mmCIF file of C-alpha atoms in Angstrom:
data_model
loop_
_atom_site.group_PDB
_atom_site.id
_atom_site.type_symbol
_atom_site.label_atom_id
_atom_site.label_comp_id
_atom_site.label_asym_id
_atom_site.label_seq_id
_atom_site.Cartn_x
_atom_site.Cartn_y
_atom_site.Cartn_z
ATOM 1 C CA MET A 415 -27.452 28.452 73.440
ATOM 2 C CA THR A 416 -31.205 28.337 72.885
ATOM 3 C CA ILE A 417 -32.624 28.834 69.392
ATOM 4 C CA PRO A 418 -35.727 31.067 69.398
ATOM 5 C CA HIS A 419 -38.902 29.151 68.639
ATOM 6 C CA ARG A 420 -39.862 31.335 65.661
ATOM 7 C CA LEU A 421 -36.409 30.999 64.105
ATOM 8 C CA LYS A 422 -36.460 27.226 64.567
ATOM 9 C CA ARG A 423 -39.923 26.990 63.028
ATOM 10 C CA GLY A 424 -38.850 29.114 60.055
ATOM 11 C CA THR A 425 -35.757 26.977 59.567
ATOM 12 C CA ASP A 426 -37.854 23.806 59.625
ATOM 13 C CA ARG A 427 -40.160 25.255 56.976
ATOM 14 C CA ALA A 428 -37.196 26.085 54.751
ATOM 15 C CA ILE A 429 -35.592 22.665 55.156
ATOM 16 C CA ARG A 430 -38.761 20.583 54.771
ATOM 17 C CA PRO A 431 -39.089 21.039 50.956
ATOM 18 C CA ILE A 432 -35.425 20.115 50.533
ATOM 19 C CA GLU A 433 -35.905 16.980 52.622
ATOM 20 C CA SER A 434 -39.021 16.029 50.645
ATOM 21 C CA THR A 435 -37.208 16.526 47.341
ATOM 22 C CA GLY A 436 -34.285 14.416 48.490
ATOM 23 C CA TYR A 437 -36.577 11.651 49.710
ATOM 24 C CA ALA A 438 -38.515 11.701 46.428
ATOM 25 C CA MET A 439 -35.310 11.468 44.382
ATOM 26 C CA SER A 440 -34.103 8.586 46.540
ATOM 27 C CA PHE A 441 -37.484 6.875 46.103
ATOM 28 C CA VAL A 442 -37.292 7.220 42.302
ATOM 29 C CA TRP A 443 -33.729 5.915 42.240
ATOM 30 C CA HIS A 444 -34.550 2.844 44.330
ATOM 31 C CA ALA A 445 -37.680 2.108 42.268
ATOM 32 C CA LEU A 446 -35.842 2.243 38.933
ATOM 33 C CA ALA A 447 -32.691 0.500 40.166
ATOM 34 C CA ALA A 448 -34.807 -2.404 41.428
ATOM 35 C CA ILE A 449 -36.127 -3.314 37.948
ATOM 36 C CA PRO A 450 -33.678 -6.242 37.415
ATOM 37 C CA LEU A 451 -34.387 -7.572 40.927
ATOM 38 C CA THR A 452 -38.138 -7.297 40.386
ATOM 39 C CA LEU A 453 -38.007 -9.164 37.080
ATOM 40 C CA ARG A 454 -36.134 -12.002 38.797
ATOM 41 C CA ARG A 455 -37.963 -12.296 42.110
ATOM 42 C CA TYR A 456 -41.440 -10.810 41.629
ATOM 43 C CA ARG A 457 -42.325 -11.927 38.120
ATOM 44 C CA ALA A 458 -45.732 -13.353 39.093
ATOM 45 C CA GLN A 459 -46.724 -10.158 40.895
ATOM 46 C CA THR A 460 -45.639 -8.139 37.861
ATOM 47 C CA MET A 461 -47.821 -10.225 35.540
ATOM 48 C CA ARG A 462 -50.821 -9.810 37.850
ATOM 49 C CA THR A 463 -50.258 -6.067 37.885
ATOM 50 C CA ILE A 464 -50.061 -5.942 34.074
ATOM 51 C CA THR A 465 -53.389 -7.768 33.761
ATOM 52 C CA ASP A 466 -55.088 -5.612 36.366
ATOM 53 C CA MET A 467 -53.717 -2.369 34.916
ATOM 54 C CA THR A 468 -54.751 -3.248 31.370
ATOM 55 C CA TRP A 469 -58.222 -4.692 31.819
ATOM 56 C CA GLY A 470 -59.119 -3.745 35.376
ATOM 57 C CA ARG A 471 -61.213 -6.039 37.512
ATOM 58 C CA GLY A 472 -63.645 -7.183 34.851
ATOM 59 C CA SER A 473 -65.728 -4.015 34.560
ATOM 60 C CA VAL A 474 -65.192 -1.139 32.153
ATOM 61 C CA ILE A 475 -67.123 1.371 34.263
ATOM 62 C CA VAL A 476 -66.191 0.331 37.811
ATOM 63 C CA GLY A 477 -62.603 -0.756 38.289
ATOM 64 C CA GLY A 478 -61.947 -0.652 34.535
ATOM 65 C CA GLY A 479 -58.458 -0.674 33.097
ATOM 66 C CA THR A 480 -56.632 1.828 30.933
ATOM 67 C CA VAL A 481 -57.590 0.332 27.561
ATOM 68 C CA PRO A 482 -61.205 1.618 27.426
ATOM 69 C CA VAL A 483 -60.159 5.068 28.651
ATOM 70 C CA LEU A 484 -57.372 5.540 26.114
ATOM 71 C CA VAL A 485 -59.485 4.143 23.266
ATOM 72 C CA ILE A 486 -62.267 6.640 23.972
ATOM 73 C CA LEU A 487 -59.766 9.495 24.273
ATOM 74 C CA GLY A 488 -58.099 8.509 21.000
ATOM 75 C CA VAL A 489 -61.394 8.551 19.112
ATOM 76 C CA ALA A 490 -62.430 11.867 20.685
ATOM 77 C CA ILE A 491 -59.095 13.560 19.969
ATOM 78 C CA GLY A 492 -59.122 12.465 16.332
ATOM 79 C CA ALA A 493 -62.710 13.610 15.862
ATOM 80 C CA GLY A 494 -61.886 16.980 17.396
ATOM 81 C CA VAL A 495 -58.942 17.444 15.042
ATOM 82 C CA GLY A 496 -61.152 16.493 12.100
ATOM 83 C CA ILE A 497 -63.895 18.954 13.044
ATOM 84 C CA GLN A 498 -61.707 21.929 13.915
ATOM 85 C CA GLY A 499 -59.022 21.290 11.309
ATOM 86 C CA TYR A 500 -61.445 20.917 8.419
ATOM 87 C CA THR A 501 -63.573 23.903 9.489
ATOM 88 C CA THR A 502 -60.528 26.165 9.685
ATOM 89 C CA LEU A 503 -58.805 25.018 6.493
ATOM 90 C CA ASN A 504 -62.024 24.978 4.491
ATOM 91 C CA LEU A 505 -62.320 28.741 5.013
ATOM 92 C CA VAL A 506 -59.563 29.096 2.408
ATOM 93 C CA GLY A 507 -60.601 26.083 0.352
ATOM 94 C CA LEU A 508 -58.013 23.696 1.815
ATOM 95 C CA GLY A 509 -60.283 21.287 3.706
ATOM 96 C CA PRO A 510 -58.660 18.093 2.334
ATOM 97 C CA LEU A 511 -55.343 19.212 3.865
ATOM 98 C CA THR A 512 -56.767 18.179 7.241
ATOM 99 C CA GLY A 513 -54.835 14.958 6.661
ATOM 100 C CA ILE A 514 -51.621 16.913 7.221
ATOM 101 C CA VAL A 515 -52.963 18.302 10.500
ATOM 102 C CA SER A 516 -53.906 14.800 11.627
ATOM 103 C CA ALA A 517 -50.469 13.433 10.722
ATOM 104 C CA PHE A 518 -48.700 16.121 12.762
ATOM 105 C CA ALA A 519 -51.019 17.206 15.574
ATOM 106 C CA ASN A 520 -52.324 13.771 16.552
ATOM 107 C CA THR A 521 -48.939 12.085 16.371
ATOM 108 C CA ARG A 522 -46.629 14.634 17.925
ATOM 109 C CA GLU A 523 -48.715 16.323 20.603
ATOM 110 C CA LEU A 524 -52.403 15.598 21.101
ATOM 111 C CA ALA A 525 -52.429 11.801 21.276
ATOM 112 C CA PRO A 526 -49.436 11.460 23.670
ATOM 113 C CA ILE A 527 -50.723 14.166 26.026
ATOM 114 C CA ALA A 528 -54.294 12.847 26.032
ATOM 115 C CA ALA A 529 -53.112 9.277 26.609
ATOM 116 C CA ALA A 530 -50.846 10.344 29.473
ATOM 117 C CA ILE A 531 -53.603 12.363 31.151
ATOM 118 C CA GLY A 532 -56.052 9.479 30.773
ATOM 119 C CA PHE A 533 -53.485 7.074 32.204
ATOM 120 C CA ALA A 534 -52.869 9.373 35.175
ATOM 121 C CA ALA A 535 -56.572 9.851 35.848
ATOM 122 C CA GLN A 536 -57.383 6.138 35.614
ATOM 123 C CA ALA A 537 -54.407 3.979 36.556
ATOM 124 C CA GLY A 538 -52.506 6.658 38.491
ATOM 125 C CA CYS A 539 -55.296 7.444 40.943
ATOM 126 C CA ARG A 540 -55.875 3.751 41.559
ATOM 127 C CA MET A 541 -52.198 3.247 42.332
ATOM 128 C CA THR A 542 -52.139 6.126 44.810
ATOM 129 C CA ALA A 543 -55.272 4.859 46.540
ATOM 130 C CA GLU A 544 -54.062 1.248 46.671
ATOM 131 C CA ILE A 545 -50.580 2.043 47.967
ATOM 132 C CA GLY A 546 -51.906 4.704 50.344
ATOM 133 C CA SER A 547 -54.365 2.197 51.796
ATOM 134 C CA MET A 548 -51.540 -0.301 52.193
ATOM 135 C CA ARG A 549 -49.491 2.339 54.007
ATOM 136 C CA ILE A 550 -52.134 3.436 56.511
ATOM 137 C CA SER A 551 -53.200 -0.162 57.208
ATOM 138 C CA GLU A 552 -49.526 -1.089 57.794
ATOM 139 C CA GLU A 553 -49.515 -3.667 54.991
ATOM 140 C CA ILE A 554 -46.249 -2.239 53.666
ATOM 141 C CA ASP A 555 -44.654 -2.697 57.086
ATOM 142 C CA ALA A 556 -45.991 -6.257 57.105
ATOM 143 C CA LEU A 557 -44.320 -6.923 53.744
ATOM 144 C CA GLU A 558 -41.015 -5.747 55.183
ATOM 145 C CA SER A 559 -41.445 -8.020 58.204
ATOM 146 C CA LEU A 560 -42.001 -10.966 55.826
ATOM 147 C CA GLY A 561 -38.688 -10.283 54.131
ATOM 148 C CA LEU A 562 -40.150 -8.685 50.989
ATOM 149 C CA LYS A 563 -38.602 -5.465 49.748
ATOM 150 C CA SER A 564 -41.477 -2.999 49.740
ATOM 151 C CA ILE A 565 -40.357 -0.670 46.934
ATOM 152 C CA PRO A 566 -39.596 -3.427 44.387
ATOM 153 C CA PHE A 567 -42.714 -5.430 45.308
ATOM 154 C CA VAL A 568 -45.151 -2.519 45.493
ATOM 155 C CA VAL A 569 -43.707 0.189 43.230
ATOM 156 C CA THR A 570 -41.331 -1.328 40.684
ATOM 157 C CA THR A 571 -43.853 -3.980 39.665
ATOM 158 C CA ARG A 572 -46.227 -1.145 38.779
ATOM 159 C CA VAL A 573 -43.511 0.727 36.867
ATOM 160 C CA ILE A 574 -42.823 -2.338 34.713
ATOM 161 C CA ALA A 575 -46.523 -3.065 34.243
ATOM 162 C CA GLY A 576 -47.225 0.521 33.260
ATOM 163 C CA ALA A 577 -44.411 0.589 30.700
ATOM 164 C CA VAL A 578 -45.642 -2.674 29.180
ATOM 165 C CA THR A 579 -49.271 -1.550 29.176
ATOM 166 C CA ILE A 580 -49.184 2.021 27.985
ATOM 167 C CA VAL A 581 -47.150 1.656 24.769
ATOM 168 C CA PRO A 582 -49.385 -0.786 22.815
ATOM 169 C CA THR A 583 -52.500 0.868 24.215
ATOM 170 C CA PHE A 584 -51.246 4.255 23.043
ATOM 171 C CA LEU A 585 -50.535 2.918 19.557
ATOM 172 C CA VAL A 586 -54.089 1.574 19.329
ATOM 173 C CA ALA A 587 -55.459 4.939 20.485
ATOM 174 C CA LEU A 588 -53.258 6.753 17.945
ATOM 175 C CA VAL A 589 -54.516 4.615 15.066
ATOM 176 C CA LEU A 590 -58.106 5.167 16.194
ATOM 177 C CA SER A 591 -57.495 8.927 16.272
ATOM 178 C CA TYR A 592 -56.363 8.721 12.642
ATOM 179 C CA PHE A 593 -59.490 6.785 11.668
ATOM 180 C CA SER A 594 -61.883 9.063 13.550
ATOM 181 C CA CYS A 595 -60.339 12.173 11.982
ATOM 182 C CA SER A 596 -60.617 10.688 8.505
ATOM 183 C CA ALA A 597 -64.217 9.611 9.205
ATOM 184 C CA ILE A 598 -65.183 13.187 10.060
ATOM 185 C CA VAL A 599 -63.569 14.579 6.912
ATOM 186 C CA LEU A 600 -64.697 11.856 4.511
ATOM 187 C CA ILE A 601 -68.139 10.896 5.820
ATOM 188 C CA VAL A 602 -69.422 14.056 7.492
ATOM 189 C CA HIS A 603 -67.927 16.562 5.046
ATOM 190 C CA GLY A 604 -67.967 14.295 1.995
ATOM 191 C CA GLN A 605 -64.385 14.827 0.896
ATOM 192 C CA SER A 606 -62.496 12.564 -1.490
ATOM 193 C CA PRO A 607 -60.677 9.690 0.256
ATOM 194 C CA GLY A 608 -57.902 9.800 -2.326
ATOM 195 C CA VAL A 609 -57.008 13.446 -1.706
ATOM 196 C CA TYR A 610 -57.185 13.139 2.087
ATOM 197 C CA GLY A 611 -55.173 9.910 2.094
ATOM 198 C CA HIS A 612 -52.597 11.380 -0.289
ATOM 199 C CA TYR A 613 -51.751 14.263 2.042
ATOM 200 C CA PHE A 614 -51.981 12.152 5.199
ATOM 201 C CA PHE A 615 -49.620 9.401 4.026
ATOM 202 C CA GLN A 616 -47.166 11.944 2.641
ATOM 203 C CA PHE A 617 -46.674 13.595 6.010
ATOM 204 C CA VAL A 618 -47.056 10.781 8.553
ATOM 205 C CA ASN A 619 -43.713 9.043 9.137
ATOM 206 C CA LEU A 620 -42.178 6.382 11.351
ATOM 207 C CA TYR A 621 -39.847 8.800 13.138
ATOM 208 C CA ASP A 622 -42.769 10.837 14.464
ATOM 209 C CA ILE A 623 -44.599 7.692 15.584
ATOM 210 C CA GLY A 624 -41.460 6.369 17.289
ATOM 211 C CA ALA A 625 -40.822 9.719 18.973
ATOM 212 C CA ALA A 626 -44.440 9.885 20.151
ATOM 213 C CA THR A 627 -44.089 6.359 21.559
ATOM 214 C CA LEU A 628 -40.969 7.438 23.446
ATOM 215 C CA LYS A 629 -42.895 10.427 24.800
ATOM 216 C CA ILE A 630 -45.756 8.320 26.117
ATOM 217 C CA LEU A 631 -43.298 5.864 27.685
ATOM 218 C CA VAL A 632 -41.555 8.695 29.556
ATOM 219 C CA PHE A 633 -44.911 10.203 30.538
ATOM 220 C CA GLY A 634 -46.168 6.850 31.799
ATOM 221 C CA VAL A 635 -43.125 6.107 33.947
ATOM 222 C CA ALA A 636 -43.194 9.642 35.393
ATOM 223 C CA VAL A 637 -46.905 9.365 36.215
ATOM 224 C CA ILE A 638 -46.444 5.987 37.902
ATOM 225 C CA LEU A 639 -43.524 7.181 40.017
ATOM 226 C CA ILE A 640 -45.389 10.325 41.094
ATOM 227 C CA HIS A 641 -48.562 8.479 42.065
ATOM 228 C CA CYS A 642 -46.715 5.635 43.781
ATOM 229 C CA TYR A 643 -44.605 8.101 45.754
ATOM 230 C CA HIS A 644 -47.613 10.034 47.040
ATOM 231 C CA GLY A 645 -49.321 6.799 48.008
ATOM 232 C CA PHE A 646 -46.165 5.473 49.668
ATOM 233 C CA VAL A 647 -45.822 8.528 51.938
ATOM 234 C CA ALA A 648 -49.557 8.960 52.639
ATOM 235 C CA THR A 649 -50.500 9.687 56.244
ATOM 236 C CA GLY A 650 -53.600 10.619 58.179
ATOM 237 C CA GLY A 651 -55.951 7.727 57.559
ATOM 238 C CA PRO A 652 -58.503 7.520 54.723
ATOM 239 C CA GLU A 653 -58.651 11.299 54.449
ATOM 240 C CA GLY A 654 -54.898 11.355 53.920
ATOM 241 C CA VAL A 655 -55.223 8.915 51.017
ATOM 242 C CA GLY A 656 -57.666 11.281 49.323
ATOM 243 C CA VAL A 657 -55.315 14.211 49.863
ATOM 244 C CA ALA A 658 -52.413 12.184 48.464
ATOM 245 C CA SER A 659 -54.442 11.286 45.358
ATOM 246 C CA GLY A 660 -55.258 14.932 44.715
ATOM 247 C CA ARG A 661 -51.638 15.987 45.093
ATOM 248 C CA ALA A 662 -50.490 13.181 42.820
ATOM 249 C CA VAL A 663 -52.948 14.136 40.067
ATOM 250 C CA ARG A 664 -51.869 17.782 40.160
ATOM 251 C CA ALA A 665 -48.189 16.871 40.149
ATOM 252 C CA SER A 666 -48.572 14.347 37.325
ATOM 253 C CA PHE A 667 -50.481 16.780 35.083
ATOM 254 C CA ILE A 668 -47.792 19.427 35.577
ATOM 255 C CA ALA A 669 -45.065 16.844 34.926
ATOM 256 C CA ILE A 670 -46.761 15.692 31.706
ATOM 257 C CA ILE A 671 -46.930 19.204 30.249
ATOM 258 C CA GLY A 672 -43.391 20.064 31.360
ATOM 259 C CA LEU A 673 -41.924 16.834 30.006
ATOM 260 C CA ASP A 674 -43.853 17.306 26.763
ATOM 261 C CA MET A 675 -42.193 20.662 26.164
ATOM 262 C CA VAL A 676 -38.726 19.288 26.937
ATOM 263 C CA LEU A 677 -39.148 16.150 24.818
ATOM 264 C CA THR A 678 -40.598 18.112 21.897
ATOM 265 C CA LEU A 679 -37.519 20.349 21.890
ATOM 266 C CA LEU A 680 -35.183 17.357 22.171
ATOM 267 C CA LEU A 681 -36.898 15.231 19.521
ATOM 268 C CA TRP A 682 -37.834 17.867 16.942
ATOM 269 C CA GLY A 683 -35.929 20.997 17.927
ATOM 270 C CA ILE A 684 -37.119 24.600 17.998
ATOM 271 C CA ASN A 685 -37.453 24.805 14.208
ATOM 272 C CA SER A 686 -39.311 21.540 13.717
ATOM 273 C CA PRO A 687 -38.543 19.975 10.317
ATOM 274 C CA ILE A 688 -41.385 18.911 8.038
ATOM 275 C CA THR A 689 -40.653 15.657 6.230
ATOM 276 C CA PHE A 690 -42.884 13.969 3.700
ATOM 277 C CA SER A 691 -42.738 11.083 1.283
ATOM 278 C CA GLY A 692 -44.044 10.549 -2.216
#
């Protein structure tokens, strides 16, 4: 029995997304399951990846790491909250309450999302380009022929490095967002530091900071896996690497926003409680 060409082509189109999803899930499983093996066998490569991912190749502008990007984003996000929050609240005479907005908005939503997007745009694109170049130049096949496991050596080392890098960098960016917001309110608008600090320290709490840290850790691992996967399956020469980078960026941005919604519901619920001290 001969299958008509159009029917066969339509069947292939329907099956291809399922195959891609299954391959991606298998890729993620192998990358995460190889963490213990990677820590034992590829420790030196992991340390090199951590250094490169954090500080880049010695230049902030060209080949820079994630630290400068997240620091700049943290300052910009905090300043934006200070400007918009104070302007809005001051309409009803509540400008000093901007400290509450900073404690909630920066910690729970804005800082984690901005840090994840900056990480994807900086470190993620580099990972896709590096792994994609290794794929089209057959370096990954060469690693396999040398007896090295390609996914642990190429992907899992980056997962570990990203998890180690993004958490402390995010915390620095979060603190800078607090300072930049307070600078706008106190210096630009001339508000009392005591009143602003009173409301800020009443509403900022360790649970929110810990939950935000968990969010950025999940975002970072998801971004790394997405970008490494698209680089690992890149085809079509240098042009294919560029296409893979574009697809990875789009997928990682969508994943960040989707995961943010899910984690916000899991960590704070639909009716988010407001806790304060003092």
